[in-house]
Coordinates of C-alpha atoms in Angstrom, one line a residue:
M1 CA 21.5 0.9 -23.0
G2 CA 22.4 2.5 -19.7
T3 CA 22.1 1.2 -16.2
D4 CA 19.3 2.0 -13.8
A5 CA 21.6 4.7 -12.2
D6 CA 21.8 6.4 -15.6
V7 CA 18.0 6.8 -15.9
C8 CA 16.5 10.0 -14.6
L9 CA 12.7 9.7 -14.2
E10 CA 10.9 13.0 -14.1
D11 CA 7.3 11.7 -13.6
G12 CA 6.1 9.4 -10.9
L13 CA 3.6 8.8 -8.1
L14 CA 4.4 9.0 -4.4
V15 CA 2.2 6.8 -2.2
H16 CA 2.5 7.0 1.6
I17 CA 0.4 4.5 3.6
G18 CA 0.1 5.7 7.2
H19 CA -1.8 4.2 10.1
H20 CA -5.1 6.0 9.5
T21 CA -4.7 7.6 6.0
T22 CA -3.0 7.2 2.7
H23 CA -1.4 10.1 0.9
I24 CA -1.0 10.1 -2.9
M25 CA 1.0 12.8 -4.7
P26 CA 1.9 12.9 -8.4
I27 CA 5.4 13.9 -9.4
L28 CA 5.3 15.8 -12.7
D29 CA 8.4 17.2 -14.5
G30 CA 10.5 16.3 -11.4
A31 CA 8.4 18.4 -8.9
A32 CA 5.6 17.4 -6.6
D33 CA 2.2 18.6 -7.8
V34 CA 0.6 19.6 -4.5
T35 CA -2.6 20.8 -6.1
R36 CA -3.4 17.3 -7.4
S37 CA -2.4 15.4 -4.3
R38 CA -5.0 13.4 -2.4
R39 CA -5.6 12.0 1.1
V40 CA -7.6 8.8 1.3
K41 CA -9.1 7.7 4.6
I42 CA -7.8 4.2 4.4
G43 CA -4.6 3.3 6.1
G44 CA -2.8 0.4 7.8
L45 CA -5.3 0.1 10.6
S46 CA -8.2 -0.2 8.1
M47 CA -6.4 -2.9 6.2
T48 CA -5.7 -4.8 9.5
K49 CA -9.3 -4.6 10.6
F50 CA -10.5 -5.8 7.2
L51 CA -8.1 -8.7 7.2
C52 CA -9.1 -9.7 10.7
R53 CA -12.8 -9.7 9.9
W54 CA -12.3 -11.4 6.6
L55 CA -10.3 -14.2 8.3
Q56 CA -13.0 -14.6 11.0
L57 CA -15.7 -14.9 8.3
Q58 CA -13.6 -17.3 6.2
Y59 CA -12.7 -19.5 9.1
P60 CA -15.7 -19.3 11.6
H61 CA -14.4 -22.3 13.7
Q62 CA -11.2 -20.3 14.4
T63 CA -12.9 -17.0 15.4
G64 CA -11.4 -17.0 18.9
N65 CA -7.9 -17.5 17.6
I66 CA -8.1 -14.7 15.0
T67 CA -7.5 -11.5 16.9
L68 CA -6.6 -8.0 15.7
S69 CA -3.0 -8.3 16.9
R70 CA -2.6 -11.7 15.1
A71 CA -4.1 -10.1 11.9
E72 CA -1.6 -7.3 12.2
E73 CA 1.3 -9.7 12.7
L74 CA 0.2 -11.7 9.7
L75 CA -0.2 -8.6 7.6
Y76 CA 3.2 -7.2 8.4
S77 CA 5.1 -10.5 8.3
R78 CA 3.6 -11.7 5.0
M79 CA 2.9 -8.5 3.1
R80 CA 5.6 -7.3 0.8
I81 CA 5.3 -4.1 -1.1
D82 CA 7.5 -3.9 -4.2
C83 CA 8.4 -0.6 -5.8
Y84 CA 8.8 -0.8 -9.5
L85 CA 10.2 2.0 -11.6
S86 CA 8.9 1.9 -15.2
W87 CA 9.6 4.2 -18.0
Y88 CA 9.2 4.3 -21.7
T89 CA 10.5 6.3 -24.6
V90 CA 8.3 7.9 -27.2
A91 CA 9.7 7.4 -30.7

């Protein structure tokens, strides 16, 4: 069994979360498949606004303390995105 450096993955999925949109692009046979890539109209700003509104509804007595900037700070300080590489072999 080799190390992670010895493994060469040819297929994958590239996800870029921007401020206003998220881009998704499949990597097939080691190359980006541009024809199958997609842009979704949900980005970091949409996530922040959703979190802010959800917290305001969840804690109505704290509505004045839950601002968009606090929701953004909470999202970025607590959110952790892990990238996992998974592969399998076909026998």
